[in-house]
Amino acid sequence: MQAAWQAGVIVQLDHRYRLSPKVKLRRERFGALLYEWERGHLYFLSPPLVAALSELIQGKTPGEVLETSSGESALNGSSKVVKALEKLERIGVIDEL
């Protein structure tokens, strides 16, 4: 099992994730808005985060997202894509299936 470690959060690169049922996504010109209705949090997502999230929602694993987005090794923990996915998991936007 492959994993990427960043700031105490583990993103399993070979697992599938989904958008949390507590979150609503709305695309905007600047990227997207995510509203977490249970706590009332609003997040602004930049285009790289929106692209990574869109690919996850379509069923790709984080490893596949990383490889197609950056062309880097799936174990590269410094990748912007991995950091973005870790942040999405940490704030509760995505859940592991």
mmCIF file of N, CA, C and O in Angstrom:
data_model
loop_
_atom_site.group_PDB
_atom_site.id
_atom_site.type_symbol
_atom_site.label_atom_id
_atom_site.label_comp_id
_atom_site.label_asym_id
_atom_site.label_seq_id
_atom_site.Cartn_x
_atom_site.Cartn_y
_atom_site.Cartn_z
ATOM 1 N N MET A 1 0.848 -1.182 0.000
ATOM 2 C CA MET A 1 0.000 0.000 0.000
ATOM 3 C C MET A 1 0.892 1.244 0.000
ATOM 4 O O MET A 1 1.796 1.369 0.801
ATOM 5 N N GLN A 2 0.643 2.154 -0.907
ATOM 6 C CA GLN A 2 1.423 3.379 -0.986
ATOM 7 C C GLN A 2 0.716 4.477 -0.210
ATOM 8 O O GLN A 2 -0.498 4.550 -0.185
ATOM 9 N N ALA A 3 1.495 5.339 0.412
ATOM 10 C CA ALA A 3 0.919 6.462 1.142
ATOM 11 C C ALA A 3 1.846 7.659 1.016
ATOM 12 O O ALA A 3 3.044 7.514 0.850
ATOM 13 N N ALA A 4 1.280 8.834 1.079
ATOM 14 C CA ALA A 4 2.055 10.076 1.089
ATOM 15 C C ALA A 4 1.815 10.732 2.438
ATOM 16 O O ALA A 4 0.681 10.841 2.885
ATOM 17 N N TRP A 5 2.863 11.166 3.083
ATOM 18 C CA TRP A 5 2.778 11.754 4.415
ATOM 19 C C TRP A 5 3.040 13.248 4.325
ATOM 20 O O TRP A 5 3.997 13.670 3.710
ATOM 21 N N GLN A 6 2.210 14.034 4.952
ATOM 22 C CA GLN A 6 2.409 15.487 4.985
ATOM 23 C C GLN A 6 1.662 16.025 6.191
ATOM 24 O O GLN A 6 0.459 15.849 6.298
ATOM 25 N N ALA A 7 2.347 16.664 7.098
ATOM 26 C CA ALA A 7 1.746 17.328 8.256
ATOM 27 C C ALA A 7 0.817 16.401 9.039
ATOM 28 O O ALA A 7 -0.243 16.789 9.482
ATOM 29 N N GLY A 8 1.221 15.124 9.208
ATOM 30 C CA GLY A 8 0.445 14.208 10.016
ATOM 31 C C GLY A 8 -0.778 13.619 9.344
ATOM 32 O O GLY A 8 -1.514 12.870 9.951
ATOM 33 N N VAL A 9 -1.020 13.930 8.087
ATOM 34 C CA VAL A 9 -2.172 13.395 7.364
ATOM 35 C C VAL A 9 -1.649 12.399 6.334
ATOM 36 O O VAL A 9 -0.686 12.664 5.640
ATOM 37 N N ILE A 10 -2.307 11.268 6.254
ATOM 38 C CA ILE A 10 -1.896 10.255 5.295
ATOM 39 C C ILE A 10 -2.938 10.169 4.190
ATOM 40 O O ILE A 10 -4.107 9.955 4.443
ATOM 41 N N VAL A 11 -2.496 10.356 2.977
ATOM 42 C CA VAL A 11 -3.353 10.131 1.811
ATOM 43 C C VAL A 11 -2.902 8.810 1.216
ATOM 44 O O VAL A 11 -1.753 8.653 0.829
ATOM 45 N N GLN A 12 -3.808 7.850 1.183
ATOM 46 C CA GLN A 12 -3.506 6.543 0.594
ATOM 47 C C GLN A 12 -3.610 6.676 -0.916
ATOM 48 O O GLN A 12 -4.695 6.869 -1.456
ATOM 49 N N LEU A 13 -2.482 6.587 -1.580
ATOM 50 C CA LEU A 13 -2.430 6.850 -3.008
ATOM 51 C C LEU A 13 -3.135 5.802 -3.857
ATOM 52 O O LEU A 13 -3.494 6.069 -4.994
ATOM 53 N N ASP A 14 -3.359 4.615 -3.295
ATOM 54 C CA ASP A 14 -4.034 3.571 -4.064
ATOM 55 C C ASP A 14 -5.477 3.346 -3.609
ATOM 56 O O ASP A 14 -6.112 2.391 -4.014
ATOM 57 N N HIS A 15 -6.008 4.221 -2.778
ATOM 58 C CA HIS A 15 -7.394 4.122 -2.322
ATOM 59 C C HIS A 15 -8.278 5.101 -3.083
ATOM 60 O O HIS A 15 -7.801 6.070 -3.652
ATOM 61 N N ARG A 16 -9.549 4.845 -3.044
ATOM 62 C CA ARG A 16 -10.522 5.738 -3.685
ATOM 63 C C ARG A 16 -11.142 6.645 -2.629
ATOM 64 O O ARG A 16 -11.353 6.248 -1.489
ATOM 65 N N TYR A 17 -11.440 7.869 -3.031
ATOM 66 C CA TYR A 17 -12.042 8.864 -2.148
ATOM 67 C C TYR A 17 -13.309 9.397 -2.794
ATOM 68 O O TYR A 17 -13.511 9.269 -3.994
ATOM 69 N N ARG A 18 -14.143 10.004 -1.984
ATOM 70 C CA ARG A 18 -15.364 10.623 -2.487
ATOM 71 C C ARG A 18 -15.548 11.965 -1.799
ATOM 72 O O ARG A 18 -14.969 12.223 -0.750
ATOM 73 N N LEU A 19 -16.366 12.793 -2.405
ATOM 74 C CA LEU A 19 -16.725 14.061 -1.788
ATOM 75 C C LEU A 19 -17.598 13.749 -0.579
ATOM 76 O O LEU A 19 -18.532 12.961 -0.675
ATOM 77 N N SER A 20 -17.288 14.332 0.545
ATOM 78 C CA SER A 20 -18.063 14.097 1.757
ATOM 79 C C SER A 20 -19.516 14.509 1.541
ATOM 80 O O SER A 20 -19.788 15.533 0.910
ATOM 81 N N PRO A 21 -20.477 13.726 2.074
ATOM 82 C CA PRO A 21 -21.882 14.108 1.931
ATOM 83 C C PRO A 21 -22.230 15.402 2.671
ATOM 84 O O PRO A 21 -23.271 15.991 2.430
ATOM 85 N N LYS A 22 -21.345 15.867 3.542
ATOM 86 C CA LYS A 22 -21.560 17.106 4.297
ATOM 87 C C LYS A 22 -21.131 18.339 3.525
ATOM 88 O O LYS A 22 -21.234 19.449 4.017
ATOM 89 N N VAL A 23 -20.622 18.147 2.301
ATOM 90 C CA VAL A 23 -20.017 19.236 1.536
ATOM 91 C C VAL A 23 -20.761 19.445 0.223
ATOM 92 O O VAL A 23 -21.142 18.497 -0.447
ATOM 93 N N LYS A 24 -20.944 20.687 -0.127
ATOM 94 C CA LYS A 24 -21.502 21.061 -1.429
ATOM 95 C C LYS A 24 -20.433 21.827 -2.197
ATOM 96 O O LYS A 24 -19.786 22.718 -1.655
ATOM 97 N N LEU A 25 -20.266 21.487 -3.468
ATOM 98 C CA LEU A 25 -19.258 22.096 -4.327
ATOM 99 C C LEU A 25 -19.953 22.962 -5.370
ATOM 100 O O LEU A 25 -20.925 22.543 -5.988
ATOM 101 N N ARG A 26 -19.455 24.183 -5.540
ATOM 102 C CA ARG A 26 -19.970 25.073 -6.575
ATOM 103 C C ARG A 26 -18.796 25.669 -7.340
ATOM 104 O O ARG A 26 -17.948 26.352 -6.766
ATOM 105 N N ARG A 27 -18.741 25.380 -8.613
ATOM 106 C CA ARG A 27 -17.651 25.911 -9.449
ATOM 107 C C ARG A 27 -17.863 27.403 -9.685
ATOM 108 O O ARG A 27 -18.985 27.861 -9.857
ATOM 109 N N GLU A 28 -16.753 28.104 -9.706
ATOM 110 C CA GLU A 28 -16.743 29.556 -9.928
ATOM 111 C C GLU A 28 -15.635 29.878 -10.927
ATOM 112 O O GLU A 28 -14.789 29.035 -11.206
ATOM 113 N N ARG A 29 -15.602 31.112 -11.417
ATOM 114 C CA ARG A 29 -14.545 31.530 -12.356
ATOM 115 C C ARG A 29 -13.161 31.410 -11.736
ATOM 116 O O ARG A 29 -12.193 31.090 -12.417
ATOM 117 N N PHE A 30 -13.034 31.655 -10.446
ATOM 118 C CA PHE A 30 -11.732 31.632 -9.769
ATOM 119 C C PHE A 30 -11.328 30.234 -9.329
ATOM 120 O O PHE A 30 -10.236 30.034 -8.826
ATOM 121 N N GLY A 31 -12.202 29.244 -9.465
ATOM 122 C CA GLY A 31 -11.946 27.883 -9.003
ATOM 123 C C GLY A 31 -13.241 27.248 -8.539
ATOM 124 O O GLY A 31 -14.048 26.825 -9.353
ATOM 125 N N ALA A 32 -13.448 27.231 -7.218
ATOM 126 C CA ALA A 32 -14.694 26.670 -6.686
ATOM 127 C C ALA A 32 -14.885 27.096 -5.240
ATOM 128 O O ALA A 32 -13.936 27.493 -4.557
ATOM 129 N N LEU A 33 -16.126 26.988 -4.802
ATOM 130 C CA LEU A 33 -16.489 27.180 -3.397
ATOM 131 C C LEU A 33 -16.939 25.842 -2.852
ATOM 132 O O LEU A 33 -17.666 25.099 -3.514
ATOM 133 N N LEU A 34 -16.496 25.538 -1.659
ATOM 134 C CA LEU A 34 -16.958 24.352 -0.953
ATOM 135 C C LEU A 34 -17.618 24.822 0.328
ATOM 136 O O LEU A 34 -17.034 25.597 1.084
ATOM 137 N N TYR A 35 -18.830 24.350 0.558
ATOM 138 C CA TYR A 35 -19.534 24.712 1.786
ATOM 139 C C TYR A 35 -19.772 23.447 2.591
ATOM 140 O O TYR A 35 -20.385 22.499 2.105
ATOM 141 N N GLU A 36 -19.243 23.436 3.811
ATOM 142 C CA GLU A 36 -19.427 22.320 4.725
ATOM 143 C C GLU A 36 -20.550 22.720 5.656
ATOM 144 O O GLU A 36 -20.369 23.519 6.565
ATOM 145 N N TRP A 37 -21.757 22.219 5.388
ATOM 146 C CA TRP A 37 -22.968 22.712 6.034
ATOM 147 C C TRP A 37 -23.068 22.348 7.506
ATOM 148 O O TRP A 37 -23.710 23.050 8.277
ATOM 149 N N GLU A 38 -22.462 21.258 7.944
ATOM 150 C CA GLU A 38 -22.579 20.845 9.346
ATOM 151 C C GLU A 38 -21.932 21.857 10.297
ATOM 152 O O GLU A 38 -22.470 22.188 11.336
ATOM 153 N N ARG A 39 -20.759 22.361 9.927
ATOM 154 C CA ARG A 39 -20.051 23.357 10.743
ATOM 155 C C ARG A 39 -20.178 24.768 10.202
ATOM 156 O O ARG A 39 -19.749 25.723 10.832
ATOM 157 N N GLY A 40 -20.742 24.892 9.004
ATOM 158 C CA GLY A 40 -20.910 26.210 8.405
ATOM 159 C C GLY A 40 -19.629 26.815 7.868
ATOM 160 O O GLY A 40 -19.485 28.030 7.808
ATOM 161 N N HIS A 41 -18.677 25.974 7.437
ATOM 162 C CA HIS A 41 -17.410 26.465 6.906
ATOM 163 C C HIS A 41 -17.483 26.622 5.396
ATOM 164 O O HIS A 41 -18.034 25.775 4.697
ATOM 165 N N LEU A 42 -16.901 27.693 4.905
ATOM 166 C CA LEU A 42 -16.820 27.970 3.477
ATOM 167 C C LEU A 42 -15.348 27.974 3.077
ATOM 168 O O LEU A 42 -14.532 28.630 3.714
ATOM 169 N N TYR A 43 -15.005 27.235 2.035
ATOM 170 C CA TYR A 43 -13.630 27.153 1.553
ATOM 171 C C TYR A 43 -13.574 27.630 0.109
ATOM 172 O O TYR A 43 -14.460 27.319 -0.684
ATOM 173 N N PHE A 44 -12.527 28.356 -0.213
ATOM 174 C CA PHE A 44 -12.258 28.774 -1.582
ATOM 175 C C PHE A 44 -11.185 27.848 -2.133
ATOM 176 O O PHE A 44 -10.132 27.693 -1.521
ATOM 177 N N LEU A 45 -11.444 27.255 -3.277
ATOM 178 C CA LEU A 45 -10.477 26.348 -3.883
ATOM 179 C C LEU A 45 -9.900 26.957 -5.149
ATOM 180 O O LEU A 45 -10.635 27.445 -6.002
ATOM 181 N N SER A 46 -8.592 26.887 -5.251
ATOM 182 C CA SER A 46 -7.909 27.355 -6.451
ATOM 183 C C SER A 46 -8.052 26.297 -7.550
ATOM 184 O O SER A 46 -8.387 25.148 -7.268
ATOM 185 N N PRO A 47 -7.796 26.677 -8.788
ATOM 186 C CA PRO A 47 -7.947 25.714 -9.894
ATOM 187 C C PRO A 47 -7.197 24.388 -9.712
ATOM 188 O O PRO A 47 -7.765 23.346 -10.031
ATOM 189 N N PRO A 48 -5.956 24.350 -9.176
ATOM 190 C CA PRO A 48 -5.313 23.031 -8.999
ATOM 191 C C PRO A 48 -6.080 22.118 -8.036
ATOM 192 O O PRO A 48 -6.191 20.925 -8.278
ATOM 193 N N LEU A 49 -6.626 22.674 -6.959
ATOM 194 C CA LEU A 49 -7.408 21.869 -6.030
ATOM 195 C C LEU A 49 -8.699 21.394 -6.672
ATOM 196 O O LEU A 49 -9.126 20.261 -6.474
ATOM 197 N N VAL A 50 -9.328 22.255 -7.452
ATOM 198 C CA VAL A 50 -10.574 21.886 -8.132
ATOM 199 C C VAL A 50 -10.307 20.748 -9.110
ATOM 200 O O VAL A 50 -11.071 19.781 -9.181
ATOM 201 N N ALA A 51 -9.216 20.833 -9.846
ATOM 202 C CA ALA A 51 -8.885 19.785 -10.819
ATOM 203 C C ALA A 51 -8.639 18.455 -10.114
ATOM 204 O O ALA A 51 -9.157 17.414 -10.536
ATOM 205 N N ALA A 52 -7.878 18.472 -9.023
ATOM 206 C CA ALA A 52 -7.601 17.243 -8.280
ATOM 207 C C ALA A 52 -8.877 16.660 -7.697
ATOM 208 O O ALA A 52 -9.125 15.456 -7.781
ATOM 209 N N LEU A 53 -9.711 17.507 -7.122
ATOM 210 C CA LEU A 53 -10.970 17.056 -6.541
ATOM 211 C C LEU A 53 -11.897 16.488 -7.606
ATOM 212 O O LEU A 53 -12.530 15.447 -7.405
ATOM 213 N N SER A 54 -11.953 17.120 -8.751
ATOM 214 C CA SER A 54 -12.799 16.638 -9.843
ATOM 215 C C SER A 54 -12.391 15.241 -10.285
ATOM 216 O O SER A 54 -13.238 14.382 -10.539
ATOM 217 N N GLU A 55 -11.088 15.006 -10.366
ATOM 218 C CA GLU A 55 -10.609 13.691 -10.772
ATOM 219 C C GLU A 55 -10.929 12.640 -9.721
ATOM 220 O O GLU A 55 -11.265 11.503 -10.047
ATOM 221 N N LEU A 56 -10.827 12.999 -8.437
ATOM 222 C CA LEU A 56 -11.176 12.055 -7.367
ATOM 223 C C LEU A 56 -12.648 11.694 -7.435
ATOM 224 O O LEU A 56 -13.025 10.530 -7.282
ATOM 225 N N ILE A 57 -13.494 12.694 -7.635
ATOM 226 C CA ILE A 57 -14.931 12.461 -7.697
ATOM 227 C C ILE A 57 -15.268 11.524 -8.862
ATOM 228 O O ILE A 57 -16.200 10.734 -8.784
ATOM 229 N N GLN A 58 -14.472 11.583 -9.929
ATOM 230 C CA GLN A 58 -14.706 10.731 -11.089
ATOM 231 C C GLN A 58 -14.158 9.317 -10.895
ATOM 232 O O GLN A 58 -14.222 8.493 -11.793
ATOM 233 N N GLY A 59 -13.597 9.024 -9.712
ATOM 234 C CA GLY A 59 -13.180 7.667 -9.390
ATOM 235 C C GLY A 59 -11.702 7.367 -9.484
ATOM 236 O O GLY A 59 -11.285 6.235 -9.276
ATOM 237 N N LYS A 60 -10.863 8.360 -9.790
ATOM 238 C CA LYS A 60 -9.427 8.105 -9.830
ATOM 239 C C LYS A 60 -8.873 8.010 -8.405
ATOM 240 O O LYS A 60 -9.396 8.628 -7.489
ATOM 241 N N THR A 61 -7.801 7.264 -8.253
ATOM 242 C CA THR A 61 -7.102 7.232 -6.971
ATOM 243 C C THR A 61 -6.193 8.451 -6.903
ATOM 244 O O THR A 61 -5.840 9.032 -7.941
ATOM 245 N N PRO A 62 -5.776 8.864 -5.699
ATOM 246 C CA PRO A 62 -4.823 9.982 -5.609
ATOM 247 C C PRO A 62 -3.535 9.730 -6.389
ATOM 248 O O PRO A 62 -2.969 10.649 -6.964
ATOM 249 N N GLY A 63 -3.076 8.478 -6.432
ATOM 250 C CA GLY A 63 -1.883 8.155 -7.222
ATOM 251 C C GLY A 63 -2.090 8.435 -8.695
ATOM 252 O O GLY A 63 -1.216 8.982 -9.365
ATOM 253 N N GLU A 64 -3.258 8.083 -9.214
ATOM 254 C CA GLU A 64 -3.576 8.356 -10.623
ATOM 255 C C GLU A 64 -3.701 9.854 -10.874
ATOM 256 O O GLU A 64 -3.246 10.357 -11.897
ATOM 257 N N VAL A 65 -4.302 10.567 -9.919
ATOM 258 C CA VAL A 65 -4.414 12.023 -10.045
ATOM 259 C C VAL A 65 -3.029 12.641 -10.100
ATOM 260 O O VAL A 65 -2.740 13.492 -10.932
ATOM 261 N N LEU A 66 -2.156 12.194 -9.208
ATOM 262 C CA LEU A 66 -0.797 12.733 -9.149
ATOM 263 C C LEU A 66 -0.048 12.464 -10.441
ATOM 264 O O LEU A 66 0.593 13.354 -10.993
ATOM 265 N N GLU A 67 -0.140 11.254 -10.950
ATOM 266 C CA GLU A 67 0.590 10.907 -12.170
ATOM 267 C C GLU A 67 0.084 11.675 -13.387
ATOM 268 O O GLU A 67 0.873 12.130 -14.197
ATOM 269 N N THR A 68 -1.227 11.856 -13.500
ATOM 270 C CA THR A 68 -1.755 12.558 -14.666
ATOM 271 C C THR A 68 -1.616 14.061 -14.535
ATOM 272 O O THR A 68 -1.479 14.763 -15.522
ATOM 273 N N SER A 69 -1.629 14.577 -13.302
ATOM 274 C CA SER A 69 -1.560 16.028 -13.103
ATOM 275 C C SER A 69 -0.154 16.573 -13.191
ATOM 276 O O SER A 69 0.064 17.648 -13.697
ATOM 277 N N SER A 70 0.805 15.823 -12.657
ATOM 278 C CA SER A 70 2.143 16.389 -12.578
ATOM 279 C C SER A 70 3.206 15.571 -13.287
ATOM 280 O O SER A 70 4.321 16.042 -13.454
ATOM 281 N N GLY A 71 2.895 14.335 -13.634
ATOM 282 C CA GLY A 71 3.885 13.494 -14.277
ATOM 283 C C GLY A 71 4.988 13.052 -13.338
ATOM 284 O O GLY A 71 5.985 12.521 -13.754
ATOM 285 N N GLU A 72 4.806 13.268 -12.019
ATOM 286 C CA GLU A 72 5.830 12.913 -11.046
ATOM 287 C C GLU A 72 5.546 11.545 -10.455
ATOM 288 O O GLU A 72 4.462 11.000 -10.588
ATOM 289 N N SER A 73 6.514 11.008 -9.760
ATOM 290 C CA SER A 73 6.334 9.746 -9.060
ATOM 291 C C SER A 73 5.226 9.868 -8.027
ATOM 292 O O SER A 73 5.077 10.891 -7.368
ATOM 293 N N ALA A 74 4.431 8.825 -7.872
ATOM 294 C CA ALA A 74 3.312 8.831 -6.923
ATOM 295 C C ALA A 74 3.774 8.947 -5.474
ATOM 296 O O ALA A 74 2.987 9.266 -4.604
ATOM 297 N N LEU A 75 5.034 8.701 -5.207
ATOM 298 C CA LEU A 75 5.523 8.796 -3.827
ATOM 299 C C LEU A 75 6.166 10.134 -3.515
ATOM 300 O O LEU A 75 6.716 10.332 -2.442
ATOM 301 N N ASN A 76 6.110 11.082 -4.410
ATOM 302 C CA ASN A 76 6.726 12.385 -4.198
ATOM 303 C C ASN A 76 5.858 13.201 -3.241
ATOM 304 O O ASN A 76 4.883 13.806 -3.632
ATOM 305 N N GLY A 77 6.218 13.233 -1.950
ATOM 306 C CA GLY A 77 5.425 13.920 -0.934
ATOM 307 C C GLY A 77 5.423 15.424 -1.062
ATOM 308 O O GLY A 77 4.609 16.094 -0.424
ATOM 309 N N SER A 78 6.304 16.016 -1.864
ATOM 310 C CA SER A 78 6.336 17.469 -2.001
ATOM 311 C C SER A 78 5.417 17.964 -3.117
ATOM 312 O O SER A 78 5.297 19.159 -3.331
ATOM 313 N N SER A 79 4.773 17.065 -3.801
ATOM 314 C CA SER A 79 3.906 17.460 -4.919
ATOM 315 C C SER A 79 2.760 18.340 -4.452
ATOM 316 O O SER A 79 2.153 18.118 -3.419
ATOM 317 N N LYS A 80 2.426 19.335 -5.245
ATOM 318 C CA LYS A 80 1.288 20.213 -4.938
ATOM 319 C C LYS A 80 -0.016 19.432 -4.920
ATOM 320 O O LYS A 80 -0.913 19.732 -4.147
ATOM 321 N N VAL A 81 -0.117 18.427 -5.774
ATOM 322 C CA VAL A 81 -1.338 17.629 -5.825
ATOM 323 C C VAL A 81 -1.523 16.861 -4.532
ATOM 324 O O VAL A 81 -2.613 16.843 -3.952
ATOM 325 N N VAL A 82 -0.462 16.229 -4.032
ATOM 326 C CA VAL A 82 -0.555 15.485 -2.770
ATOM 327 C C VAL A 82 -0.908 16.431 -1.631
ATOM 328 O O VAL A 82 -1.782 16.130 -0.812
ATOM 329 N N LYS A 83 -0.275 17.579 -1.589
ATOM 330 C CA LYS A 83 -0.582 18.554 -0.536
ATOM 331 C C LYS A 83 -2.046 18.987 -0.606
ATOM 332 O O LYS A 83 -2.714 19.115 0.414
ATOM 333 N N ALA A 84 -2.543 19.195 -1.817
ATOM 334 C CA ALA A 84 -3.936 19.600 -1.974
ATOM 335 C C ALA A 84 -4.878 18.501 -1.499
ATOM 336 O O ALA A 84 -5.841 18.763 -0.771
ATOM 337 N N LEU A 85 -4.596 17.259 -1.863
ATOM 338 C CA LEU A 85 -5.446 16.148 -1.444
ATOM 339 C C LEU A 85 -5.396 15.949 0.064
ATOM 340 O O LEU A 85 -6.409 15.663 0.696
ATOM 341 N N GLU A 86 -4.213 16.104 0.642
ATOM 342 C CA GLU A 86 -4.086 15.998 2.095
ATOM 343 C C GLU A 86 -4.905 17.075 2.794
ATOM 344 O O GLU A 86 -5.564 16.820 3.799
ATOM 345 N N LYS A 87 -4.877 18.280 2.248
ATOM 346 C CA LYS A 87 -5.661 19.363 2.840
ATOM 347 C C LYS A 87 -7.153 19.063 2.743
ATOM 348 O O LYS A 87 -7.907 19.263 3.695
ATOM 349 N N LEU A 88 -7.596 18.564 1.594
ATOM 350 C CA LEU A 88 -9.008 18.225 1.425
ATOM 351 C C LEU A 88 -9.438 17.144 2.417
ATOM 352 O O LEU A 88 -10.527 17.206 2.976
ATOM 353 N N GLU A 89 -8.564 16.172 2.646
ATOM 354 C CA GLU A 89 -8.903 15.128 3.622
ATOM 355 C C GLU A 89 -8.901 15.683 5.042
ATOM 356 O O GLU A 89 -9.800 15.400 5.836
ATOM 357 N N ARG A 90 -7.917 16.504 5.354
ATOM 358 C CA ARG A 90 -7.797 17.067 6.706
ATOM 359 C C ARG A 90 -9.001 17.924 7.079
ATOM 360 O O ARG A 90 -9.485 17.861 8.207
ATOM 361 N N ILE A 91 -9.524 18.697 6.141
ATOM 362 C CA ILE A 91 -10.651 19.575 6.461
ATOM 363 C C ILE A 91 -12.003 18.867 6.294
ATOM 364 O O ILE A 91 -13.052 19.470 6.510
ATOM 365 N N GLY A 92 -11.978 17.594 5.917
ATOM 366 C CA GLY A 92 -13.199 16.822 5.861
ATOM 367 C C GLY A 92 -13.986 16.930 4.568
ATOM 368 O O GLY A 92 -15.166 16.598 4.526
ATOM 369 N N VAL A 93 -13.338 17.389 3.504
ATOM 370 C CA VAL A 93 -14.008 17.537 2.221
ATOM 371 C C VAL A 93 -14.117 16.213 1.490
ATOM 372 O O VAL A 93 -15.092 15.937 0.812
ATOM 373 N N ILE A 94 -13.088 15.365 1.627
ATOM 374 C CA ILE A 94 -13.123 14.053 1.004
ATOM 375 C C ILE A 94 -13.066 12.988 2.086
ATOM 376 O O ILE A 94 -12.483 13.185 3.148
ATOM 377 N N ASP A 95 -13.691 11.865 1.806
ATOM 378 C CA ASP A 95 -13.688 10.699 2.691
ATOM 379 C C ASP A 95 -13.148 9.519 1.917
ATOM 380 O O ASP A 95 -13.445 9.356 0.728
ATOM 381 N N GLU A 96 -12.408 8.657 2.603
ATOM 382 C CA GLU A 96 -11.926 7.429 1.976
ATOM 383 C C GLU A 96 -13.080 6.459 1.853
ATOM 384 O O GLU A 96 -13.896 6.319 2.759
ATOM 385 N N LEU A 97 -13.155 5.762 0.719
ATOM 386 C CA LEU A 97 -14.202 4.733 0.529
ATOM 387 C C LEU A 97 -13.782 3.435 1.156
ATOM 388 O O LEU A 97 -12.662 3.121 1.292
#
